[in-house]
Amino acid sequence: MNYFTEQELACSCCGTNHFDDEFLALLNKMREQCGFPFPVSSGYRCPNHPIEAKKKSPGAHTTGQAVDILAYGARAQELVRCALNNNIKRIGIAQKGDIKTRFIHLDVAQGLPSPAFWSY
């Protein structure tokens, strides 16, 4: 089953979608395991995306192997547990501020420090 649309995984600035098929399959598997929705706040980002353009070099989202999933509280904890159980070794946690904007970043991008666990 595919729980994600092409549109929600596409770059929000240009609509391009180079989201990785294997990573998408893993996210669908995790969504099934968790049993709750994974609202995507950011999927693929082109190198010109405003967030990526500010960086010294493009980040994991430009590989199509990264996603930010809106989650807080118990769902955020379960999402992190599930990610670790599925061998995702790069996890970022944003749990400050408005609960509507809190998210968990997951990525399997190659060539970046791994394992890595950070907060925003």
PDB file of C-alpha atoms in Angstrom:
ATOM      1  CA  MET A   1       0.000   0.000   0.000  1.00  0.00           C
ATOM      2  CA  ASN A   2       1.194   3.510  -0.776  1.00  0.00           C
ATOM      3  CA  TYR A   3       0.303   6.042   1.920  1.00  0.00           C
ATOM      4  CA  PHE A   4       1.978   9.034   0.253  1.00  0.00           C
ATOM      5  CA  THR A   5       1.071  11.169  -2.752  1.00  0.00           C
ATOM      6  CA  GLU A   6       3.487  12.381  -5.410  1.00  0.00           C
ATOM      7  CA  GLN A   7       2.484  15.948  -4.554  1.00  0.00           C
ATOM      8  CA  GLU A   8       3.304  15.782  -0.833  1.00  0.00           C
ATOM      9  CA  LEU A   9       6.743  14.301  -1.569  1.00  0.00           C
ATOM     10  CA  ALA A  10       7.600  16.841  -4.301  1.00  0.00           C
ATOM     11  CA  CYS A  11       9.669  19.987  -3.831  1.00  0.00           C
ATOM     12  CA  SER A  12       7.452  22.743  -2.452  1.00  0.00           C
ATOM     13  CA  CYS A  13       9.243  25.458  -4.451  1.00  0.00           C
ATOM     14  CA  CYS A  14       9.197  23.934  -7.955  1.00  0.00           C
ATOM     15  CA  GLY A  15       7.123  20.740  -7.850  1.00  0.00           C
ATOM     16  CA  THR A  16       9.989  18.501  -8.945  1.00  0.00           C
ATOM     17  CA  ASN A  17       9.871  15.046  -7.405  1.00  0.00           C
ATOM     18  CA  HIS A  18      12.997  12.896  -7.251  1.00  0.00           C
ATOM     19  CA  PHE A  19      11.945  11.000  -4.116  1.00  0.00           C
ATOM     20  CA  ASP A  20      13.788   7.695  -3.796  1.00  0.00           C
ATOM     21  CA  ASP A  21      11.595   4.622  -4.480  1.00  0.00           C
ATOM     22  CA  GLU A  22      13.393   2.404  -1.937  1.00  0.00           C
ATOM     23  CA  PHE A  23      13.070   5.014   0.793  1.00  0.00           C
ATOM     24  CA  LEU A  24       9.396   5.432  -0.085  1.00  0.00           C
ATOM     25  CA  ALA A  25       8.888   1.667   0.278  1.00  0.00           C
ATOM     26  CA  LEU A  26      10.522   1.832   3.708  1.00  0.00           C
ATOM     27  CA  LEU A  27       8.295   4.739   4.765  1.00  0.00           C
ATOM     28  CA  ASN A  28       5.199   2.829   3.632  1.00  0.00           C
ATOM     29  CA  LYS A  29       6.345  -0.185   5.657  1.00  0.00           C
ATOM     30  CA  MET A  30       6.890   2.002   8.727  1.00  0.00           C
ATOM     31  CA  ARG A  31       3.517   3.697   8.263  1.00  0.00           C
ATOM     32  CA  GLU A  32       1.897   0.260   8.270  1.00  0.00           C
ATOM     33  CA  GLN A  33       3.836  -0.733  11.393  1.00  0.00           C
ATOM     34  CA  CYS A  34       2.932   2.432  13.297  1.00  0.00           C
ATOM     35  CA  GLY A  35      -0.738   2.446  12.338  1.00  0.00           C
ATOM     36  CA  PHE A  36      -1.099   6.237  12.251  1.00  0.00           C
ATOM     37  CA  PRO A  37      -0.759   8.873   9.495  1.00  0.00           C
ATOM     38  CA  PHE A  38       2.624  10.338   8.561  1.00  0.00           C
ATOM     39  CA  PRO A  39       1.798  13.902   7.412  1.00  0.00           C
ATOM     40  CA  VAL A  40       4.773  15.094   5.361  1.00  0.00           C
ATOM     41  CA  SER A  41       5.957  18.651   5.941  1.00  0.00           C
ATOM     42  CA  SER A  42       8.949  18.291   3.614  1.00  0.00           C
ATOM     43  CA  GLY A  43       9.978  15.578   1.157  1.00  0.00           C
ATOM     44  CA  TYR A  44      12.263  16.067  -1.822  1.00  0.00           C
ATOM     45  CA  ARG A  45      13.877  19.517  -2.115  1.00  0.00           C
ATOM     46  CA  CYS A  46      15.617  20.762  -5.224  1.00  0.00           C
ATOM     47  CA  PRO A  47      19.002  22.467  -4.678  1.00  0.00           C
ATOM     48  CA  ASN A  48      17.290  25.833  -5.288  1.00  0.00           C
ATOM     49  CA  HIS A  49      14.722  25.321  -2.524  1.00  0.00           C
ATOM     50  CA  PRO A  50      15.063  28.286  -0.107  1.00  0.00           C
ATOM     51  CA  ILE A  51      16.166  26.054   2.799  1.00  0.00           C
ATOM     52  CA  GLU A  52      18.748  24.216   0.688  1.00  0.00           C
ATOM     53  CA  ALA A  53      20.005  27.399  -0.992  1.00  0.00           C
ATOM     54  CA  LYS A  54      21.055  28.766   2.422  1.00  0.00           C
ATOM     55  CA  LYS A  55      23.316  25.769   3.114  1.00  0.00           C
ATOM     56  CA  LYS A  56      27.010  25.465   2.270  1.00  0.00           C
ATOM     57  CA  SER A  57      26.192  22.273   0.379  1.00  0.00           C
ATOM     58  CA  PRO A  58      22.857  20.621  -0.412  1.00  0.00           C
ATOM     59  CA  GLY A  59      21.431  18.462   2.366  1.00  0.00           C
ATOM     60  CA  ALA A  60      19.785  15.058   2.594  1.00  0.00           C
ATOM     61  CA  HIS A  61      16.442  16.246   1.204  1.00  0.00           C
ATOM     62  CA  THR A  62      18.087  16.897  -2.193  1.00  0.00           C
ATOM     63  CA  THR A  63      18.932  13.186  -2.452  1.00  0.00           C
ATOM     64  CA  GLY A  64      15.280  12.160  -2.280  1.00  0.00           C
ATOM     65  CA  GLN A  65      16.175  10.053   0.740  1.00  0.00           C
ATOM     66  CA  ALA A  66      14.898  12.358   3.483  1.00  0.00           C
ATOM     67  CA  VAL A  67      11.529  13.344   4.870  1.00  0.00           C
ATOM     68  CA  ASP A  68      10.128  15.502   7.661  1.00  0.00           C
ATOM     69  CA  ILE A  69       7.024  13.995   9.241  1.00  0.00           C
ATOM     70  CA  LEU A  70       4.726  16.085  11.413  1.00  0.00           C
ATOM     71  CA  ALA A  71       4.520  14.362  14.796  1.00  0.00           C
ATOM     72  CA  TYR A  72       4.657  15.210  18.486  1.00  0.00           C
ATOM     73  CA  GLY A  73       4.275  13.494  21.832  1.00  0.00           C
ATOM     74  CA  ALA A  74       3.618   9.746  21.818  1.00  0.00           C
ATOM     75  CA  ARG A  75       3.487   9.598  18.008  1.00  0.00           C
ATOM     76  CA  ALA A  76       6.882  11.262  17.721  1.00  0.00           C
ATOM     77  CA  GLN A  77       8.311   8.759  20.197  1.00  0.00           C
ATOM     78  CA  GLU A  78       6.782   5.832  18.324  1.00  0.00           C
ATOM     79  CA  LEU A  79       8.031   7.167  14.994  1.00  0.00           C
ATOM     80  CA  VAL A  80      11.597   7.408  16.319  1.00  0.00           C
ATOM     81  CA  ARG A  81      11.364   3.899  17.822  1.00  0.00           C
ATOM     82  CA  CYS A  82      10.062   2.531  14.519  1.00  0.00           C
ATOM     83  CA  ALA A  83      12.790   4.329  12.547  1.00  0.00           C
ATOM     84  CA  LEU A  84      15.501   2.845  14.733  1.00  0.00           C
ATOM     85  CA  ASN A  85      13.942  -0.613  14.417  1.00  0.00           C
ATOM     86  CA  ASN A  86      14.047  -0.187  10.631  1.00  0.00           C
ATOM     87  CA  ASN A  87      17.741   0.733  10.622  1.00  0.00           C
ATOM     88  CA  ILE A  88      17.307   4.458   9.955  1.00  0.00           C
ATOM     89  CA  LYS A  89      20.421   5.986  11.467  1.00  0.00           C
ATOM     90  CA  ARG A  90      19.918   9.688  10.723  1.00  0.00           C
ATOM     91  CA  ILE A  91      17.150  11.234  12.822  1.00  0.00           C
ATOM     92  CA  GLY A  92      16.429  14.870  13.614  1.00  0.00           C
ATOM     93  CA  ILE A  93      13.918  15.968  16.216  1.00  0.00           C
ATOM     94  CA  ALA A  94      12.018  19.267  16.204  1.00  0.00           C
ATOM     95  CA  GLN A  95       9.692  19.282  19.205  1.00  0.00           C
ATOM     96  CA  LYS A  96       9.669  22.937  20.295  1.00  0.00           C
ATOM     97  CA  GLY A  97       7.007  25.531  19.661  1.00  0.00           C
ATOM     98  CA  ASP A  98       3.569  25.059  18.149  1.00  0.00           C
ATOM     99  CA  ILE A  99       2.520  21.393  18.119  1.00  0.00           C
ATOM    100  CA  LYS A 100       1.279  21.870  14.538  1.00  0.00           C
ATOM    101  CA  THR A 101       4.857  22.419  13.304  1.00  0.00           C
ATOM    102  CA  ARG A 102       6.739  19.798  15.344  1.00  0.00           C
ATOM    103  CA  PHE A 103       8.349  17.106  13.221  1.00  0.00           C
ATOM    104  CA  ILE A 104      10.720  14.171  13.014  1.00  0.00           C
ATOM    105  CA  HIS A 105      13.313  14.187  10.232  1.00  0.00           C
ATOM    106  CA  LEU A 106      14.301  10.789   8.849  1.00  0.00           C
ATOM    107  CA  ASP A 107      16.917  10.123   6.195  1.00  0.00           C
ATOM    108  CA  VAL A 108      19.065   7.379   4.737  1.00  0.00           C
ATOM    109  CA  ALA A 109      21.221   9.642   2.559  1.00  0.00           C
ATOM    110  CA  GLN A 110      24.636   8.244   1.733  1.00  0.00           C
ATOM    111  CA  GLY A 111      27.804  10.265   2.262  1.00  0.00           C
ATOM    112  CA  LEU A 112      26.527  12.124   5.330  1.00  0.00           C
ATOM    113  CA  PRO A 113      27.598  11.432   8.923  1.00  0.00           C
ATOM    114  CA  SER A 114      25.876   8.297  10.189  1.00  0.00           C
ATOM    115  CA  PRO A 115      24.682   7.453  12.724  1.00  0.00           C
ATOM    116  CA  ALA A 116      23.480  10.947  13.560  1.00  0.00           C
ATOM    117  CA  PHE A 117      20.827  12.113  16.003  1.00  0.00           C
ATOM    118  CA  TRP A 118      20.113  15.835  16.424  1.00  0.00           C
ATOM    119  CA  SER A 119      17.556  18.400  17.539  1.00  0.00           C
ATOM    120  CA  TYR A 120      16.498  21.598  15.821  1.00  0.00           C
TER     121      TYR A 120
END
